[in-house]
Amino acid sequence: MKMTFDTYELTDGRKIIFEERDQLLILQKNDIDMPVMEDLKEYLYYFPETIYVEQDGIVAGIITNGDVSRSLLNHEVMINNGFFRIDSISKVSKEYLENFFDEHFQIRSVPVVLDGQLRGQYTLIYSENSNGRKIRWNPLKRDFLNFCEKNSIYNIAISKCEQLITMIKNMQIKKELVLRSGKEIEVSFDENKNADELVVFSDMQLKSYLTKRLNNHDEIKVKYISEQDLYMECLISHISQKCNENDVKLLFVEPPVASKIKDIGEKYKNALKQRKSLEEIADDETLLMDIYGDNEDSFQFVKNKEFHNFRFLSQGLYCNLMDYQSKNMNVVGGKRITCNQPKNHENRIWFFGTCLARGAYVADSDTIESMLQRRINETYPDTFEVVNCGVAGRVGNEMNDFHYIMDTELRQGDIVICMAQYNDKTIRMLKDNGVACYELSTLFEQPNELGRWFLDIVIHVNHRANEVIADYLYKELGGIFADVARKKEKERKYFVLGDDSEDDLEGDYKNQIQDYIGQTLDEIKKYTDTLDIDYDENNMSDRIGSIVMNCNPFTLGHRYLIENCAGKVDLLIVFVVQEDSSVFPFKDRYDLVKKGTKDIKNVLVIPSGKFMISSETFPEYFDKSHLQDIQIDSSKDVRVFGKYIAPNLGIGIRFVGSEPMDKVTDSYNKALAGILPRYGVKLLEIERKVQNGEAISASRVRKLISDGRFDELDDLVPSTTKEYLLEKYGK
C-alpha cells in the first residue's frame, strides 16, 4: 500500500507541504563532475532547492548552494552526506515538523528517507508569493520597452507567462512583437531560432530545460531569458532610474565570498571545508570564545542560540522580520533596531540584504548598522538615521530585497545599500544601470589581526568583522555622506518606488476621476452648508472621515460602524461601492444605506464611482470566495484613494471594520494601514458589532435568506433592510 504524507497548515500563516519524489531533482553520483557543478550553479540561481544524489537507488547525499560554492572554491566535487533527514515514519507529524523548522531556521526543506530510499521532502513555505514569484509588471512597462530596444528584440516567443503576455497586449507598443503562447509554441531544445527572436521561458519551462541539461549533459543552448531574469532586468532598471531621478544613492555591497578571498589562511580554509554547523559552534564554548573573545553580549547571543528567534513575515511580494524583543535582539516594525539613532535626522541610510546586513550572529549593538551609526554621529550629528532592513535566511534573495525597496518610503537624499550575495547576472544588471558596486572580500585577506572572524561560512561573521566593514563603508562612502550633509533643503520629497498610480491613471481614466472629484466636491459643499460646517477641502485635517462599503445588504453591523465613526468627525462620507458585481444591485444597496442612516445628521452617502473597490482598481474583491488562500495585491486601489480621492476631498481619516473571517478584506485592511499614512491619511480600525458571539456580517444575512430563516434577521438588519428583503423575496 502506498504511504501518504499530509500537508500541514500552521497557526502563523505558514504551511508545510509534501513534495513527492518525482517532483525533485535527483542526480546519479557517478554522473557528477565539475562541469555539472557549474550547471548546478545556474540551476540553483533560479530554483534554490535541494538536489538529491543517489547511488544504486540509495541516497548518497545532497547538494545545495553552499555545496556548489565549496566545490568551486576547492576545485573538487563536494557532496554533503551529513544532512538532516526524516528517517522514521514516527517523525512524520505536524508537531515534529513545526519544531524542526523552528529549531533549524536556515533549512527550508527536509527529505523523508526510509530504508535509504528517498520518498520525497517536506518544505516550509510562507505564502504563495512570499519570495516575489508574483510578477508585478505594471510599474515596469517603460522599462520593458527599454529592454527590448537595448537588446534589439523585435520578435518574442513567450510560453505560458500569462501575466507578461497580458501586460504586453495592454501596452501601446510601436514595434511589432510576435506573441505566441501556450499550445501555439513548442520550445524545442535546439539553436535553430531566428537571430532576432528571444525565447522567454516560464518557471516550469526553464526548470525542464535546465534539468534536461543536467541529466543529459546537453551542451546545446537556445537563446533564452527566463521570466524571472526579464522581470529582474526591468525591476533593476526601474529602481535605479527612480532613485536617480529623486536624488537617492543606490549602492551595492558584495559580502565576503570565500572564492574571492585570495589568502584566507590555511587554518580557516580547513575550517570552511569541515564546516561545523551553527548548532555545533553554539555548543562549543571554547570555539565561541575564540570567535567572540570578551564581547559578552554577542557571545551570549550565539551561545543561547537567539539567532533561532529570527522569524519571517510575508508582506505579499516580499518578507520582512517578525517583531521580537530581548536584551540583545530587538525587531520593531519588521526591522532590527539600530543602536544610537539620533532623535532628529535629515535623511536615512537604508540597508537591505542578507544575514550579514541583518547582523544574524551578533547582538543589536554589534551590527554593521549600529557601528556605522556611531561613526556617523561623530562627524555628521543629527544628519543620518541608519535603518536595518536585512532579511535573508530561507526567504532572502535579490527579488525579496528589490520588492522590499519598492515598498519603502524614501526621501530625497537618502542612501540605499544592498548588501547581499547576488548572482553574477544580477550584479551585471546593477552595473549596467550605473549602480556603484563595492566588494568586501579583500578586507579579509591575510595577513590581518582579526583571528577567527566567521562562524560556519564567511557571510556569518562576528563583531570584529562587522567593525571592519563599518569602518570601510564609512571611509569609502564618506564623500557621499558629506555631499548629502551639505544639502540643507527644507523640503525633501518623500516617495515610494512601487507607487505606480501615475501609470494607472492615464488618458480617459484620469479625466474621469477628475470629473468624479469635481461632482463629489459639489455634493459635499451643498451638504455641509446644511450642517453649518465651514468646509474647506484644503484645510479639513481630521474633521472629515470616510468609509467605503459594499453593504450587500446593509446590516446593523454597517449601521454600528457608521454611527461609531460619525461621532469621531465633523463629517463622515460613506462611499457605497458602485460596481454591480454583488448579489444585490447597486441602486438597492445605495438606497438601503441612505434610508438606514438618514437620522445621523453628519453622514453623507455617495456612490463610489469606479475609483474605489471596483473592477478597475480591485477586481479580486468580487471573487473573494475563491481567493481566500491567495495573496492578493490591492495596492492600486489604496494608492488611488490616498493620492487622488482623499487629498482632493479633504479626507484625513479612513475607517474600516475589523475583519476576523474574510482573508481578502483583512489583507485589504492591512494594505490600507501600510500605504495610506504615506499620503497623510490616518486609518482607524473599529471592532465589528457582535451578536450571539458572532460578528454581524452581510454573508451571514445572505445565508439566512438562502435558508428562508427571515425570522432571525431582526437582530442583524435595520427595519428598512428587512422590509426590502421581505418584499424582494415575497415573504
XYZ file of C-alpha atoms in Angstrom:
731
model
C 0.000 0.000 0.000
C 1.352 3.427 -0.939
C 2.234 5.630 2.005
C 0.590 9.084 2.064
C 2.089 12.260 3.515
C -0.082 15.161 4.658
C 0.190 18.949 4.238
C 0.082 20.943 7.480
C -1.301 24.465 7.998
C 0.447 26.334 10.836
C -1.225 28.968 13.002
C 1.023 31.850 11.873
C 0.111 31.553 8.190
C 2.981 29.237 7.277
C 2.397 25.905 5.583
C 4.387 22.656 5.447
C 3.827 20.846 2.157
C 4.990 17.429 0.987
C 6.645 17.113 -2.424
C 6.726 13.666 -3.987
C 9.950 12.077 -5.197
C 9.085 12.702 -8.869
C 8.889 16.448 -8.157
C 12.528 16.585 -7.028
C 15.777 16.796 -8.976
C 17.800 13.613 -8.448
C 21.266 13.077 -9.951
C 23.356 9.926 -10.066
C 26.613 10.212 -8.124
C 28.767 8.807 -10.932
C 27.480 11.480 -13.341
C 28.523 14.463 -11.208
C 31.705 16.286 -12.212
C 32.858 19.920 -12.132
C 31.036 20.930 -15.374
C 27.822 19.630 -13.776
C 28.604 21.739 -10.688
C 28.885 24.785 -12.971
C 25.450 23.978 -14.422
C 24.071 23.488 -10.907
C 25.235 26.991 -10.018
C 22.945 28.366 -12.741
C 20.101 25.995 -11.851
C 20.185 26.894 -8.147
C 20.168 30.594 -9.004
C 16.671 30.178 -10.409
C 15.490 27.335 -8.160
C 17.222 27.484 -4.742
C 16.243 23.977 -3.701
C 17.932 20.777 -2.569
C 19.466 18.492 -5.219
C 19.494 14.823 -4.228
C 22.313 12.426 -5.112
C 21.741 8.667 -5.395
C 23.918 5.650 -5.995
C 22.378 2.262 -6.783
C 18.958 3.519 -5.670
C 20.197 4.664 -2.248
C 20.509 8.315 -1.170
C 24.214 9.203 -1.144
C 23.944 12.888 -0.221
C 22.568 16.284 -1.176
C 23.833 19.371 -2.994
C 22.760 22.909 -2.073
C 24.053 26.359 -2.997
C 26.645 26.151 -0.249
C 27.951 22.801 -1.502
C 28.298 24.190 -5.030
C 30.204 27.216 -3.708
C 32.583 24.990 -1.717
C 33.106 22.717 -4.727
C 34.024 25.656 -6.951
C 36.282 27.080 -4.228
C 38.173 23.808 -3.729
C 38.017 22.681 -7.386
C 36.545 19.311 -6.425
C 33.047 17.852 -6.235
C 31.787 18.131 -2.655
C 28.579 16.262 -1.792
C 27.000 16.732 1.635
C 26.283 13.365 3.264
C 25.753 14.731 6.774
C 22.377 16.278 6.082
C 19.205 16.329 8.205
C 16.559 13.799 7.222
C 13.373 12.172 8.447
C 14.322 8.518 8.762
C 11.357 7.203 10.710
C 7.651 7.292 9.976
C 7.080 8.225 13.629
C 8.601 11.654 12.888
C 6.038 12.456 10.202
C 3.762 14.693 12.273
C 2.769 18.344 12.366
C 4.301 18.874 15.817
C 7.654 17.293 14.920
C 7.982 19.161 11.615
C 6.992 22.547 13.078
C 9.559 22.132 15.862
C 12.187 21.009 13.358
C 11.810 24.057 11.119
C 11.709 26.388 14.147
C 14.924 24.905 15.560
C 16.720 24.806 12.195
C 15.629 28.177 10.893
C 18.038 28.186 7.938
C 16.599 24.988 6.476
C 13.531 25.212 4.259
C 13.251 21.550 3.186
C 13.905 18.208 4.849
C 13.816 14.870 2.958
C 11.968 11.742 4.002
C 14.462 8.867 3.646
C 13.145 5.461 4.702
C 15.437 2.432 4.473
C 17.889 4.542 2.486
C 15.342 5.387 -0.209
C 14.119 8.921 -0.947
C 10.317 9.172 -0.659
C 10.027 12.949 -1.051
C 10.587 16.072 1.038
C 8.720 18.388 3.401
C 9.056 22.091 2.568
C 8.154 25.114 4.676
C 6.515 27.974 2.766
C 5.271 31.356 3.945
C 2.700 32.146 1.270
C 2.152 31.532 -2.413
C 4.044 34.688 -3.322
C 6.294 35.345 -0.366
C 9.511 35.108 -2.400
C 8.410 37.542 -5.095
C 7.238 34.958 -7.648
C 4.139 37.022 -8.263
C 5.060 39.205 -11.231
C 4.138 42.852 -10.782
C 4.604 44.336 -14.227
C 2.530 47.473 -14.086
C 5.176 49.972 -12.856
C 7.727 48.500 -15.261
C 6.116 48.976 -18.676
C 8.583 51.623 -19.815
C 11.500 49.525 -18.595
C 10.287 46.535 -20.605
C 10.256 48.609 -23.785
C 13.731 49.933 -22.994
C 14.920 46.352 -22.503
C 13.589 45.359 -25.942
C 15.189 48.422 -27.520
C 18.576 47.832 -25.867
C 18.679 44.184 -26.911
C 17.330 44.746 -30.460
C 14.420 42.404 -29.785
C 11.703 42.589 -32.424
C 10.079 39.183 -32.024
C 9.388 37.470 -28.728
C 8.238 33.909 -28.271
C 6.568 33.637 -24.890
C 5.295 30.394 -23.452
C 2.829 30.270 -20.581
C 3.905 33.560 -18.974
C 0.332 34.774 -18.880
C 0.898 37.909 -16.803
C 3.660 39.054 -19.128
C 1.515 38.352 -22.196
C -1.404 40.319 -20.747
C 0.866 43.210 -19.873
C 2.299 43.406 -23.392
C -1.111 43.162 -25.045
C -2.380 46.055 -22.925
C 0.553 48.262 -23.885
C 0.755 50.554 -26.863
C 3.892 49.156 -28.459
C 5.176 50.719 -31.657
C 7.334 47.714 -32.506
C 5.616 44.639 -33.800
C 6.180 41.966 -31.194
C 5.072 38.499 -32.208
C 3.364 36.855 -29.243
C 2.863 33.124 -29.169
C 1.812 31.298 -26.068
C 0.552 28.011 -24.706
C -0.070 25.392 -27.364
C 0.849 27.786 -30.154
C 4.543 27.423 -29.413
C 6.595 24.388 -28.547
C 10.008 25.390 -27.255
C 12.472 22.831 -28.547
C 15.971 22.417 -27.196
C 17.854 23.465 -30.296
C 19.512 26.615 -31.515
C 17.549 26.972 -34.746
C 15.981 30.260 -33.703
C 15.860 33.468 -35.685
C 18.638 35.839 -34.729
C 16.189 38.480 -33.550
C 13.934 36.128 -31.637
C 14.164 35.714 -27.888
C 12.541 32.788 -26.135
C 11.065 33.717 -22.769
C 10.750 30.688 -20.513
C 8.202 30.413 -17.756
C 9.466 28.976 -14.464
C 8.373 25.411 -15.193
C 9.714 25.508 -18.742
C 13.086 26.807 -17.618
C 13.223 24.149 -14.929
C 12.529 21.488 -17.565
C 15.253 22.892 -19.817
C 17.919 23.126 -17.102
C 17.028 19.677 -15.745
C 17.429 18.241 -19.240
C 20.906 19.748 -19.463
C 21.866 18.351 -16.055
C 20.570 14.857 -16.726
C 21.744 14.512 -20.321
C 24.865 16.711 -20.285
C 23.287 18.549 -23.217
C 25.619 21.271 -24.470
C 23.069 22.777 -26.870
C 21.759 26.062 -25.545
C 18.889 28.053 -27.013
C 18.831 31.813 -26.978
C 16.581 32.439 -23.998
C 15.848 34.540 -20.982
C 13.790 33.402 -18.022
C 10.705 35.307 -16.988
C 12.490 35.951 -13.703
C 15.551 37.444 -15.435
C 13.371 39.581 -17.687
C 11.467 40.833 -14.665
C 14.739 41.418 -12.804
C 16.152 43.458 -15.697
C 13.067 45.679 -15.691
C 12.930 45.880 -11.892
C 16.562 46.991 -11.529
C 16.139 49.491 -14.372
C 13.045 50.937 -12.678
C 14.616 51.170 -9.210
C 17.898 52.699 -10.394
C 16.173 55.237 -12.645
C 13.671 56.331 -9.988
C 16.423 56.615 -7.370
C 18.479 58.745 -9.754
C 15.516 60.984 -10.599
C 14.844 61.564 -6.889
C 18.453 62.126 -5.773
C 18.689 58.824 -3.873
C 22.029 56.983 -3.965
C 21.625 53.282 -4.774
C 24.700 51.192 -3.918
C 25.570 47.503 -3.996
C 27.993 45.986 -1.480
C 29.032 42.385 -2.078
C 29.668 40.472 1.178
C 32.811 38.348 1.630
C 32.901 35.470 -0.865
C 35.184 32.571 0.034
C 36.353 32.032 -3.558
C 37.298 35.736 -3.866
C 39.421 35.893 -0.705
C 42.817 35.186 -2.226
C 44.511 34.143 1.026
C 42.133 33.345 3.855
C 44.744 31.294 5.682
C 45.167 27.522 5.717
C 43.642 27.180 9.181
C 40.455 28.975 8.174
C 40.309 27.303 4.782
C 40.222 23.939 6.567
C 37.548 25.229 8.949
C 35.375 26.168 5.980
C 35.954 22.793 4.376
C 34.994 20.910 7.549
C 32.141 23.355 8.203
C 30.839 22.806 11.691
C 27.134 23.546 11.892
C 25.840 26.617 13.715
C 24.416 24.314 16.373
C 27.813 22.706 16.949
C 29.544 26.085 17.115
C 26.999 27.426 19.622
C 27.583 24.364 21.825
C 31.388 24.649 21.637
C 32.251 27.243 24.302
C 35.989 27.135 23.532
C 35.375 27.895 19.855
C 32.860 30.602 20.781
C 35.461 32.279 22.980
C 37.873 32.177 20.048
C 35.291 33.872 17.829
C 33.808 36.417 20.260
C 36.538 36.865 22.874
C 35.410 39.263 25.604
C 32.343 40.555 23.719
C 29.830 39.293 26.259
C 26.610 40.369 24.524
C 27.325 38.719 21.165
C 28.885 35.707 22.880
C 25.705 35.118 24.913
C 23.514 35.857 21.876
C 25.037 32.934 19.955
C 25.577 30.673 22.952
C 21.860 30.941 23.814
C 21.036 30.363 20.126
C 18.943 33.506 19.961
C 19.532 33.555 16.212
C 16.725 30.968 16.062
C 14.307 33.748 17.037
C 14.574 35.493 13.683
C 11.221 34.707 12.066
C 9.850 35.978 8.782
C 6.545 37.633 7.953
C 5.110 37.696 4.431
C 4.113 41.094 3.048
C 2.887 39.584 -0.221
C 5.706 40.246 -2.657
C 8.441 40.157 -0.021
C 9.107 39.117 3.568
C 10.435 41.137 6.462
C 11.084 40.148 10.086
C 8.562 39.345 12.799
C 8.769 41.664 15.799
C 10.729 40.342 18.764
C 12.169 41.799 21.973
C 15.028 40.638 24.209
C 18.189 42.093 25.727
C 20.363 41.520 22.643
C 17.869 41.210 19.781
C 15.017 43.609 19.100
C 12.892 43.763 15.969
C 10.296 46.547 15.750
C 8.026 47.150 12.775
C 9.720 44.356 10.816
C 13.196 45.925 11.161
C 16.010 45.110 13.566
C 16.800 48.130 15.698
C 19.929 50.198 15.134
C 21.527 51.452 18.343
C 22.438 55.132 18.855
C 19.986 56.516 16.287
C 19.710 60.334 16.663
C 16.423 61.880 17.782
C 16.499 64.197 14.775
C 17.802 63.434 11.300
C 17.668 64.812 7.763
C 17.995 61.538 5.852
C 18.250 57.786 6.215
C 20.795 55.179 5.160
C 18.858 52.008 4.357
C 20.451 48.557 4.469
C 18.768 45.671 2.639
C 20.106 42.177 2.060
C 21.429 39.023 3.651
C 22.076 37.845 7.183
C 25.260 39.962 7.065
C 23.085 43.089 6.765
C 20.724 41.745 9.417
C 23.562 41.036 11.862
C 22.369 37.464 12.274
C 25.079 36.346 14.726
C 25.740 39.417 16.844
C 23.865 41.479 19.419
C 21.992 44.655 18.391
C 24.907 46.882 19.382
C 27.348 44.940 17.157
C 25.534 45.028 13.809
C 27.156 46.883 10.916
C 24.330 49.420 11.081
C 24.851 50.197 14.778
C 28.608 50.529 14.337
C 28.213 52.763 11.275
C 25.641 54.889 13.127
C 28.157 55.545 15.926
C 30.832 56.647 13.431
C 28.422 58.904 11.518
C 27.103 60.544 14.698
C 30.616 61.755 15.494
C 31.078 63.531 12.153
C 27.537 64.334 10.991
C 25.375 64.751 14.107
C 21.601 64.799 13.556
C 22.043 64.124 9.832
C 21.563 60.401 9.174
C 19.490 57.614 10.680
C 20.779 54.155 9.724
C 17.968 51.617 9.179
C 18.403 47.824 9.208
C 16.062 46.131 6.693
C 18.155 42.961 6.417
C 16.175 39.753 5.982
C 17.816 36.807 4.157
C 17.504 33.401 5.819
C 15.334 30.979 3.918
C 13.350 33.757 2.217
C 16.185 36.063 1.237
C 17.194 36.760 -2.349
C 17.520 39.745 -4.643
C 13.834 39.564 -5.587
C 12.893 39.889 -1.915
C 15.286 42.827 -1.436
C 14.119 44.729 -4.518
C 10.417 44.283 -3.731
C 11.128 45.450 -0.175
C 12.885 48.542 -1.564
C 9.975 49.159 -3.958
C 7.578 49.257 -0.993
C 9.711 51.507 1.258
C 9.028 55.203 1.661
C 12.244 57.010 0.721
C 13.199 60.660 0.916
C 15.261 62.747 -1.461
C 18.875 62.498 -0.309
C 18.528 59.013 1.219
C 21.136 56.295 0.611
C 20.041 52.721 -0.195
C 22.605 49.956 0.269
C 22.006 46.408 -0.957
C 24.410 44.165 0.949
C 23.814 40.697 -0.429
C 25.416 37.784 -2.228
C 23.681 38.213 -5.577
C 24.208 36.110 -8.673
C 26.712 37.341 -11.281
C 23.813 38.151 -13.648
C 22.179 40.442 -11.106
C 25.467 42.209 -10.346
C 25.977 42.750 -14.085
C 22.470 44.225 -14.346
C 23.212 46.595 -11.455
C 26.480 47.750 -13.040
C 24.799 48.191 -16.434
C 22.326 50.533 -14.756
C 25.053 52.686 -13.232
C 24.851 51.342 -9.671
C 28.155 51.762 -7.797
C 29.398 48.345 -6.602
C 31.791 47.554 -3.757
C 33.445 44.264 -2.694
C 34.300 43.269 0.867
C 36.332 40.100 0.172
C 39.714 41.863 0.100
C 39.172 43.133 3.661
C 39.669 39.616 4.980
C 42.816 38.533 3.195
C 45.834 37.545 5.271
C 47.713 38.995 6.995
C 45.223 40.550 9.418
C 44.714 40.634 13.174
C 41.086 39.559 13.202
C 41.606 35.979 14.355
C 38.602 33.711 13.682
C 36.073 36.213 12.272
C 33.405 33.892 10.830
C 31.235 31.055 12.149
C 30.290 28.331 9.623
C 30.543 30.357 6.371
C 32.131 33.702 5.515
C 28.914 35.736 5.492
C 28.105 34.590 9.040
C 30.510 36.865 10.867
C 31.334 38.202 14.331
C 31.536 41.715 15.768
C 35.165 42.228 14.692
C 34.311 41.588 11.033
C 31.330 43.933 11.305
C 33.572 46.667 12.691
C 35.987 46.257 9.765
C 33.067 46.502 7.309
C 31.532 49.536 9.060
C 34.890 51.351 9.030
C 35.358 50.509 5.345
C 31.901 51.834 4.411
C 32.433 54.981 6.476
C 35.661 55.738 4.596
C 34.551 54.630 1.115
C 31.209 56.419 1.268
C 32.482 59.463 3.118
C 32.182 61.656 0.027
C 28.517 60.660 -0.399
C 27.787 61.301 3.295
C 29.426 64.719 3.104
C 27.548 65.632 -0.084
C 24.170 64.774 1.440
C 25.047 66.584 4.676
C 25.872 69.771 2.741
C 22.411 69.898 1.191
C 20.119 71.580 3.679
C 16.903 71.829 1.658
C 13.988 72.462 3.970
C 11.631 70.404 1.854
C 12.754 66.966 0.675
C 10.109 64.978 -1.122
C 9.035 61.543 0.101
C 8.195 58.883 -2.473
C 7.668 55.145 -2.927
C 9.350 53.420 -5.893
C 6.489 50.939 -6.299
C 3.850 53.655 -6.397
C 2.563 53.214 -9.935
C -0.664 55.190 -9.575
C 0.596 57.715 -12.132
C 0.782 54.881 -14.647
C -2.661 53.648 -13.574
C -4.348 56.984 -14.224
C -3.640 57.729 -17.838
C -5.896 59.159 -20.531
C -9.652 58.802 -20.087
C -9.346 57.205 -16.648
C -7.527 60.235 -15.264
C -10.087 62.597 -16.804
C -12.922 60.525 -15.345
C -11.534 60.644 -11.819
C -11.145 64.409 -12.061
C -14.783 64.721 -13.166
C -15.857 62.447 -10.305
C -13.913 64.518 -7.758
C -15.476 67.730 -9.089
C -19.033 66.360 -8.846
C -18.398 64.911 -5.384
C -16.972 68.214 -4.136
C -20.169 69.957 -5.210
C -22.281 67.449 -3.249
C -20.106 67.772 -0.148
C -20.289 71.564 -0.201
C -24.074 71.535 -0.588
C -24.435 69.095 2.306
C -22.003 70.870 4.640
C -23.938 74.125 4.091
C -26.935 72.458 5.742
C -24.781 71.389 8.720
C -23.205 74.781 9.378
C -19.742 73.359 8.664
C -17.199 75.782 7.227
C -15.930 73.345 4.599
C -12.506 73.837 3.012
C -11.117 70.735 1.301
C -7.570 72.092 1.687
C -7.759 72.510 5.469
C -10.034 69.850 6.962
C -7.326 67.667 8.604
C -9.050 65.205 10.927
C -12.505 66.780 10.583
C -13.587 64.637 7.601
C -13.626 60.866 7.690
C -14.729 58.257 5.187
C -15.835 54.657 4.867
C -16.021 52.587 1.674
C -18.760 49.955 1.969
C -20.340 47.364 -0.272
C -23.342 46.703 2.015
C -24.519 43.502 0.356
C -27.053 44.045 2.007
C -26.953 46.842 4.625
C -26.820 45.374 8.151
C -26.812 46.567 11.756
C -23.078 45.902 11.653
C -22.729 48.543 8.935
C -25.024 50.877 10.888
C -22.933 50.383 14.057
C -19.708 51.201 12.202
C -21.170 54.346 10.592
C -22.679 55.585 13.876
C -19.436 54.984 15.756
C -17.273 56.735 13.150
C -19.654 59.664 12.713
C -19.102 60.504 16.382
C -15.371 60.955 15.747
C -15.505 63.549 12.906
C -17.440 66.614 11.771
C -18.431 64.937 8.504
C -18.432 61.243 7.570
C -18.587 60.386 3.873
C -19.875 56.869 3.186
C -18.877 55.701 -0.292
C -21.127 52.842 -1.430
C -19.379 50.515 -3.879
C -20.948 51.244 -7.252
C -19.675 48.161 -9.089
C -22.670 45.944 -9.928
C -20.967 42.624 -9.203
C -22.740 41.758 -5.950
C -25.839 39.767 -5.046
C -27.836 42.967 -4.540
C -27.732 45.661 -7.263
C -26.015 48.970 -6.549
C -29.240 51.012 -6.729
C -30.840 48.897 -3.981
C -27.718 48.856 -1.791
C -27.341 52.632 -2.122
C -30.976 53.247 -1.174
C -30.720 50.912 1.837
C -27.682 52.777 3.183
C -29.378 56.167 2.717
C -32.558 55.010 4.445
C -30.685 53.226 7.202
C -28.580 56.283 8.115
C -30.912 59.215 7.421
C -31.190 60.024 11.137
C -27.414 60.512 11.527
C -27.029 64.172 10.659
C -23.345 64.375 9.717
C -23.324 61.397 7.328
C -23.230 61.910 3.563
C -23.819 58.820 1.375
C -22.181 58.974 -2.066
C -21.627 56.454 -4.914
C -18.007 55.324 -5.139
C -17.785 55.602 -8.925
C -15.276 53.216 -10.407
C -12.421 54.503 -8.311
C -12.891 52.650 -5.010
C -13.197 48.851 -4.803
C -14.070 48.449 -8.467
C -13.138 46.169 -11.345
C -10.676 48.902 -12.370
C -8.856 49.174 -9.035
C -9.502 45.955 -7.084
C -11.159 43.225 -9.216
C -10.212 40.456 -6.762
C -12.712 41.847 -4.244
C -15.585 40.497 -6.298
C -14.178 36.964 -6.366
C -13.339 36.738 -2.666
C -14.771 33.284 -2.106
C -12.195 31.743 -4.473
C -9.219 33.789 -3.266
C -9.156 33.175 0.481
C -5.826 31.322 0.302
C -4.212 33.531 -2.350
C -2.080 36.584 -1.598
C -3.741 39.491 -3.418
C -2.358 42.903 -4.334
C -4.832 45.707 -3.591
C -2.225 48.477 -3.608
C -3.586 50.203 -6.727
C -6.960 50.783 -5.087
C -5.330 52.107 -1.928
C -2.962 54.431 -3.772
C -5.719 55.879 -5.965
C -7.646 56.728 -2.794
C -4.625 58.115 -0.960
C -3.184 60.096 -3.844
C -6.312 61.405 -5.559
C -9.571 60.907 -3.648
C -8.544 61.809 -0.087
C -6.492 64.991 -0.686
C -8.917 66.441 -3.217
C -11.918 65.914 -0.943
C -10.162 66.930 2.270
C -10.423 63.456 3.827
C -7.990 62.923 6.711
C -9.254 59.613 8.122
C -10.376 56.337 6.583
C -12.346 53.957 8.807
C -12.635 50.177 8.417
C -14.304 47.449 10.407
C -12.169 44.653 11.800
C -12.247 41.509 9.660
C -11.886 38.223 11.578
C -13.219 35.936 8.823
C -12.617 37.235 5.297
C -8.899 36.948 4.399
C -9.194 39.123 1.280
C -10.793 42.018 3.185
C -8.318 41.576 6.039
C -5.443 41.783 3.527
C -7.022 44.927 2.060
C -7.237 46.492 5.533
C -3.535 45.780 6.063
C -2.688 47.404 2.731
C -4.692 50.481 3.763
C -2.809 50.621 7.073
C 0.556 50.329 5.348
C 0.055 52.721 2.426
C -2.407 55.498 3.409
C -0.109 57.136 6.010
C 2.328 57.887 3.145
C -0.325 60.296 1.853
C -1.130 61.810 5.246
C -4.328 59.781 5.719
C -4.929 58.001 9.024
C -6.542 54.563 9.168
C -8.704 53.655 12.153
C -9.997 50.102 12.596
C -13.242 49.687 14.536
C -14.183 46.393 16.169
C -17.144 44.705 14.492
C -20.536 44.546 16.193
C -21.175 41.089 17.632
C -24.483 39.301 18.049
C -24.690 35.981 19.926
C -20.913 35.723 19.986
C -20.545 36.132 16.214
C -19.697 39.230 14.196
C -22.625 40.601 12.198
C -21.825 40.246 8.514
C -23.635 40.559 5.188
C -22.614 36.983 4.322
C -24.352 35.762 7.477
C -27.506 37.623 6.444
C -27.348 36.165 2.912
C -27.061 32.658 4.371
C -30.207 33.170 6.473
C -32.057 34.473 3.404
C -30.934 31.437 1.395
C -32.197 29.156 4.170
C -35.507 31.067 4.406
C -34.902 31.961 8.069
C -36.279 35.520 7.870
C -37.458 35.454 11.488
C -33.798 35.530 12.596
C -32.997 38.773 10.750
C -34.362 41.220 13.360
C -31.110 41.333 15.334
C -28.959 41.587 12.207
C -30.518 44.204 9.887
C -32.395 47.532 10.257
C -36.138 47.511 9.724
C -35.694 49.235 6.338
C -33.450 46.395 5.123
C -35.807 43.704 6.422
C -38.785 45.326 4.690
C -36.805 45.351 1.434
C -35.802 41.689 1.804
C -39.342 40.550 2.576
C -40.664 42.447 -0.421
C -37.905 41.200 -2.728
C -38.226 37.552 -1.748
C -42.027 37.590 -1.372
C -42.181 36.574 2.284
